[in-house]
């Protein structure tokens, strides 16, 4: 059984469920490529609580987080930088793509 390092707050779990239900069009498009082990046989999950954060997409092995940034991330923020530092400190590699990149070229 996998041992969890952090206990996820109930509010975070509810938010992750809501985000899974209300995915944006770019998230839906990327998910259609990531689900069902289509990328090198790797298993991705969507809207995954990781500590205090929720990753758009995560492959627990090899600890890869994929984030899709829209207009709310037009300007790099300290909050985004802090989140990336936290994820990297936990051993995750973080890849970020803009909405338009996903919509124009999901492959």
Short mmCIF file of N, CA and C in Angstrom, two decimals, residues 2-87:
data_model
loop_
_atom_site.label_atom_id
_atom_site.label_comp_id
_atom_site.label_asym_id
_atom_site.label_seq_id
_atom_site.Cartn_x
_atom_site.Cartn_y
_atom_site.Cartn_z
N UNK A 2 0.49 2.27 -0.74
CA UNK A 2 1.26 3.51 -0.81
C UNK A 2 1.09 4.29 0.47
N UNK A 3 2.19 4.77 1.01
CA UNK A 3 2.14 5.56 2.21
C UNK A 3 2.05 7.03 1.81
N UNK A 4 1.07 7.73 2.36
CA UNK A 4 0.90 9.14 2.02
C UNK A 4 1.63 10.01 3.02
N UNK A 5 2.33 10.99 2.49
CA UNK A 5 3.13 11.89 3.30
C UNK A 5 2.27 12.96 3.95
N UNK A 6 1.19 13.34 3.29
CA UNK A 6 0.35 14.44 3.75
C UNK A 6 -1.10 13.98 3.85
N UNK A 7 -1.78 14.48 4.81
CA UNK A 7 -3.22 14.24 4.92
C UNK A 7 -3.89 15.38 4.16
N UNK A 8 -4.70 15.03 3.18
CA UNK A 8 -5.36 16.03 2.35
C UNK A 8 -6.60 16.53 3.06
N UNK A 9 -6.75 17.84 3.12
CA UNK A 9 -7.91 18.45 3.76
C UNK A 9 -9.18 18.15 2.96
N UNK A 10 -10.28 18.02 3.66
CA UNK A 10 -11.56 17.73 3.03
C UNK A 10 -11.90 18.79 1.99
N UNK A 11 -11.65 20.05 2.29
CA UNK A 11 -11.96 21.12 1.34
C UNK A 11 -11.15 20.97 0.05
N UNK A 12 -9.90 20.53 0.17
CA UNK A 12 -9.06 20.33 -1.00
C UNK A 12 -9.59 19.17 -1.84
N UNK A 13 -10.03 18.11 -1.19
CA UNK A 13 -10.61 16.97 -1.92
C UNK A 13 -11.88 17.38 -2.66
N UNK A 14 -12.72 18.17 -2.01
CA UNK A 14 -13.95 18.64 -2.65
C UNK A 14 -13.63 19.53 -3.84
N UNK A 15 -12.63 20.39 -3.67
CA UNK A 15 -12.23 21.27 -4.77
C UNK A 15 -11.69 20.46 -5.95
N UNK A 16 -10.89 19.44 -5.66
CA UNK A 16 -10.34 18.59 -6.73
C UNK A 16 -11.47 17.87 -7.47
N UNK A 17 -12.47 17.39 -6.75
CA UNK A 17 -13.61 16.74 -7.41
C UNK A 17 -14.35 17.72 -8.31
N UNK A 18 -14.53 18.96 -7.82
CA UNK A 18 -15.21 19.98 -8.61
C UNK A 18 -14.41 20.32 -9.86
N UNK A 19 -13.09 20.43 -9.72
CA UNK A 19 -12.23 20.73 -10.87
C UNK A 19 -12.26 19.59 -11.89
N UNK A 20 -12.33 18.35 -11.43
CA UNK A 20 -12.44 17.21 -12.36
C UNK A 20 -13.76 17.28 -13.13
N UNK A 21 -14.82 17.66 -12.43
CA UNK A 21 -16.14 17.74 -13.06
C UNK A 21 -16.23 18.91 -14.04
N UNK A 22 -15.57 20.03 -13.73
CA UNK A 22 -15.70 21.27 -14.51
C UNK A 22 -14.41 21.61 -15.26
N UNK A 23 -13.85 20.64 -15.97
CA UNK A 23 -12.59 20.86 -16.68
C UNK A 23 -12.78 21.88 -17.81
N UNK A 24 -11.71 22.65 -18.07
CA UNK A 24 -11.71 23.59 -19.18
C UNK A 24 -11.53 22.82 -20.48
N UNK A 25 -11.79 23.46 -21.61
CA UNK A 25 -11.62 22.80 -22.91
C UNK A 25 -10.17 22.33 -23.11
N UNK A 26 -9.15 23.17 -22.81
CA UNK A 26 -7.77 22.68 -22.96
C UNK A 26 -7.49 21.47 -22.06
N UNK A 27 -8.02 21.47 -20.84
CA UNK A 27 -7.83 20.33 -19.95
C UNK A 27 -8.49 19.07 -20.52
N UNK A 28 -9.69 19.22 -21.06
CA UNK A 28 -10.38 18.08 -21.67
C UNK A 28 -9.58 17.53 -22.84
N UNK A 29 -9.04 18.42 -23.64
CA UNK A 29 -8.29 17.99 -24.82
C UNK A 29 -7.02 17.24 -24.41
N UNK A 30 -6.28 17.78 -23.44
CA UNK A 30 -5.06 17.10 -23.00
C UNK A 30 -5.41 15.78 -22.30
N UNK A 31 -6.47 15.78 -21.50
CA UNK A 31 -6.88 14.55 -20.81
C UNK A 31 -7.20 13.44 -21.80
N UNK A 32 -7.78 13.81 -22.94
CA UNK A 32 -8.10 12.79 -23.94
C UNK A 32 -6.84 12.09 -24.45
N UNK A 33 -5.69 12.75 -24.33
CA UNK A 33 -4.41 12.14 -24.74
C UNK A 33 -3.70 11.43 -23.59
N UNK A 34 -3.94 11.89 -22.37
CA UNK A 34 -3.23 11.33 -21.22
C UNK A 34 -3.93 10.13 -20.59
N UNK A 35 -5.25 10.06 -20.72
CA UNK A 35 -5.98 8.98 -20.05
C UNK A 35 -5.70 7.63 -20.71
N UNK A 36 -6.02 6.60 -20.03
CA UNK A 36 -5.87 5.23 -20.54
C UNK A 36 -4.44 4.87 -20.92
N UNK A 37 -3.48 5.39 -20.20
CA UNK A 37 -2.06 5.02 -20.38
C UNK A 37 -1.57 5.22 -21.82
N UNK A 38 -2.04 6.25 -22.50
CA UNK A 38 -1.70 6.47 -23.90
C UNK A 38 -0.30 7.05 -24.10
N UNK A 39 0.31 7.57 -23.07
CA UNK A 39 1.63 8.19 -23.19
C UNK A 39 2.67 7.26 -22.59
N UNK A 40 3.26 6.46 -23.43
CA UNK A 40 4.32 5.55 -23.00
C UNK A 40 3.89 4.56 -21.94
N UNK A 41 2.59 4.28 -21.86
CA UNK A 41 2.11 3.35 -20.85
C UNK A 41 2.03 3.92 -19.45
N UNK A 42 2.27 5.24 -19.30
CA UNK A 42 2.24 5.88 -17.98
C UNK A 42 0.81 6.20 -17.58
N UNK A 43 0.51 6.04 -16.30
CA UNK A 43 -0.82 6.30 -15.77
C UNK A 43 -0.90 7.72 -15.21
N UNK A 44 -1.68 8.56 -15.85
CA UNK A 44 -1.89 9.93 -15.39
C UNK A 44 -3.22 10.02 -14.65
N UNK A 45 -3.26 10.92 -13.70
CA UNK A 45 -4.48 11.27 -12.99
C UNK A 45 -4.74 12.74 -13.23
N UNK A 46 -5.99 13.16 -13.05
CA UNK A 46 -6.31 14.57 -13.26
C UNK A 46 -6.77 15.20 -11.96
N UNK A 47 -6.44 16.49 -11.80
CA UNK A 47 -6.80 17.27 -10.62
C UNK A 47 -6.44 16.51 -9.35
N UNK A 48 -5.14 16.32 -9.18
CA UNK A 48 -4.61 15.49 -8.10
C UNK A 48 -4.15 16.34 -6.92
N UNK A 49 -4.72 16.13 -5.73
CA UNK A 49 -4.21 16.83 -4.55
C UNK A 49 -2.80 16.34 -4.22
N UNK A 50 -1.88 17.27 -4.13
CA UNK A 50 -0.49 16.98 -3.71
C UNK A 50 -0.15 17.97 -2.61
N UNK A 51 -0.15 17.50 -1.38
CA UNK A 51 0.07 18.42 -0.27
C UNK A 51 -1.00 19.49 -0.28
N UNK A 52 -0.59 20.76 -0.21
CA UNK A 52 -1.58 21.85 -0.18
C UNK A 52 -2.06 22.27 -1.58
N UNK A 53 -1.59 21.63 -2.62
CA UNK A 53 -1.89 22.05 -3.99
C UNK A 53 -2.70 20.99 -4.74
N UNK A 54 -3.28 21.40 -5.88
CA UNK A 54 -3.96 20.47 -6.77
C UNK A 54 -3.30 20.59 -8.13
N UNK A 55 -2.69 19.51 -8.59
CA UNK A 55 -2.03 19.50 -9.90
C UNK A 55 -3.07 19.21 -10.97
N UNK A 56 -2.97 19.89 -12.12
CA UNK A 56 -3.90 19.62 -13.22
C UNK A 56 -3.83 18.15 -13.61
N UNK A 57 -2.61 17.68 -13.88
CA UNK A 57 -2.39 16.28 -14.24
C UNK A 57 -1.13 15.80 -13.56
N UNK A 58 -1.13 14.54 -13.15
CA UNK A 58 0.04 14.01 -12.44
C UNK A 58 0.23 12.54 -12.79
N UNK A 59 1.48 12.20 -13.05
CA UNK A 59 1.89 10.81 -13.19
C UNK A 59 2.76 10.54 -11.96
N UNK A 60 2.24 9.73 -11.05
CA UNK A 60 2.94 9.51 -9.78
C UNK A 60 4.29 8.83 -9.98
N UNK A 61 4.40 8.00 -10.99
CA UNK A 61 5.69 7.45 -11.38
C UNK A 61 5.87 7.80 -12.84
N UNK A 62 6.73 8.66 -13.18
CA UNK A 62 7.96 9.12 -12.57
C UNK A 62 7.89 10.50 -11.91
N UNK A 63 6.84 10.79 -11.17
CA UNK A 63 6.68 12.06 -10.45
C UNK A 63 6.71 13.25 -11.42
N UNK A 64 5.75 13.25 -12.31
CA UNK A 64 5.64 14.30 -13.32
C UNK A 64 4.30 15.02 -13.16
N UNK A 65 4.35 16.35 -13.09
CA UNK A 65 3.16 17.18 -13.00
C UNK A 65 3.05 17.98 -14.29
N UNK A 66 1.87 18.00 -14.89
CA UNK A 66 1.62 18.80 -16.09
C UNK A 66 0.56 19.84 -15.72
N UNK A 67 0.91 21.10 -15.91
CA UNK A 67 0.01 22.21 -15.62
C UNK A 67 -0.37 22.91 -16.91
N UNK A 68 -1.63 23.30 -17.02
CA UNK A 68 -2.10 24.09 -18.16
C UNK A 68 -2.46 25.46 -17.63
N UNK A 69 -1.81 26.48 -18.16
CA UNK A 69 -2.02 27.84 -17.69
C UNK A 69 -2.84 28.64 -18.68
N UNK A 70 -3.85 29.32 -18.16
CA UNK A 70 -4.70 30.19 -18.96
C UNK A 70 -4.48 31.63 -18.61
N UNK A 71 -5.49 32.44 -18.83
CA UNK A 71 -5.36 33.88 -18.63
C UNK A 71 -5.10 34.24 -17.18
N UNK A 72 -5.52 33.43 -16.24
CA UNK A 72 -5.26 33.75 -14.84
C UNK A 72 -3.78 33.63 -14.50
N UNK A 73 -3.01 33.00 -15.38
CA UNK A 73 -1.57 32.85 -15.16
C UNK A 73 -0.77 33.68 -16.16
N UNK A 74 -1.40 34.69 -16.77
CA UNK A 74 -0.73 35.48 -17.81
C UNK A 74 0.55 36.11 -17.29
N UNK A 75 0.53 36.54 -16.07
CA UNK A 75 1.73 37.09 -15.44
C UNK A 75 2.23 36.09 -14.40
N UNK A 76 3.51 35.73 -14.47
CA UNK A 76 4.02 34.80 -13.45
C UNK A 76 3.83 35.40 -12.05
N UNK A 77 3.31 34.61 -11.15
CA UNK A 77 3.06 35.11 -9.80
C UNK A 77 3.97 34.41 -8.80
N UNK A 78 4.10 35.02 -7.66
CA UNK A 78 4.88 34.42 -6.58
C UNK A 78 4.21 33.13 -6.12
N UNK A 79 2.88 33.10 -6.15
CA UNK A 79 2.16 31.89 -5.74
C UNK A 79 2.50 30.72 -6.67
N UNK A 80 2.56 30.97 -8.00
CA UNK A 80 2.94 29.91 -8.94
C UNK A 80 4.37 29.44 -8.69
N UNK A 81 5.26 30.40 -8.45
CA UNK A 81 6.66 30.06 -8.19
C UNK A 81 6.79 29.24 -6.90
N UNK A 82 6.05 29.64 -5.88
CA UNK A 82 6.09 28.91 -4.59
C UNK A 82 5.56 27.48 -4.78
N UNK A 83 4.49 27.36 -5.54
CA UNK A 83 3.91 26.04 -5.83
C UNK A 83 4.90 25.15 -6.57
N UNK A 84 5.54 25.71 -7.60
CA UNK A 84 6.54 24.95 -8.38
C UNK A 84 7.71 24.54 -7.50
N UNK A 85 8.19 25.46 -6.67
CA UNK A 85 9.31 25.12 -5.75
C UNK A 85 8.91 23.99 -4.82
N UNK A 86 7.68 24.04 -4.29
CA UNK A 86 7.22 22.99 -3.37
C UNK A 86 7.18 21.65 -4.09
N UNK A 87 6.58 21.63 -5.28
CA UNK A 87 6.48 20.38 -6.04
C UNK A 87 7.86 19.82 -6.37
#
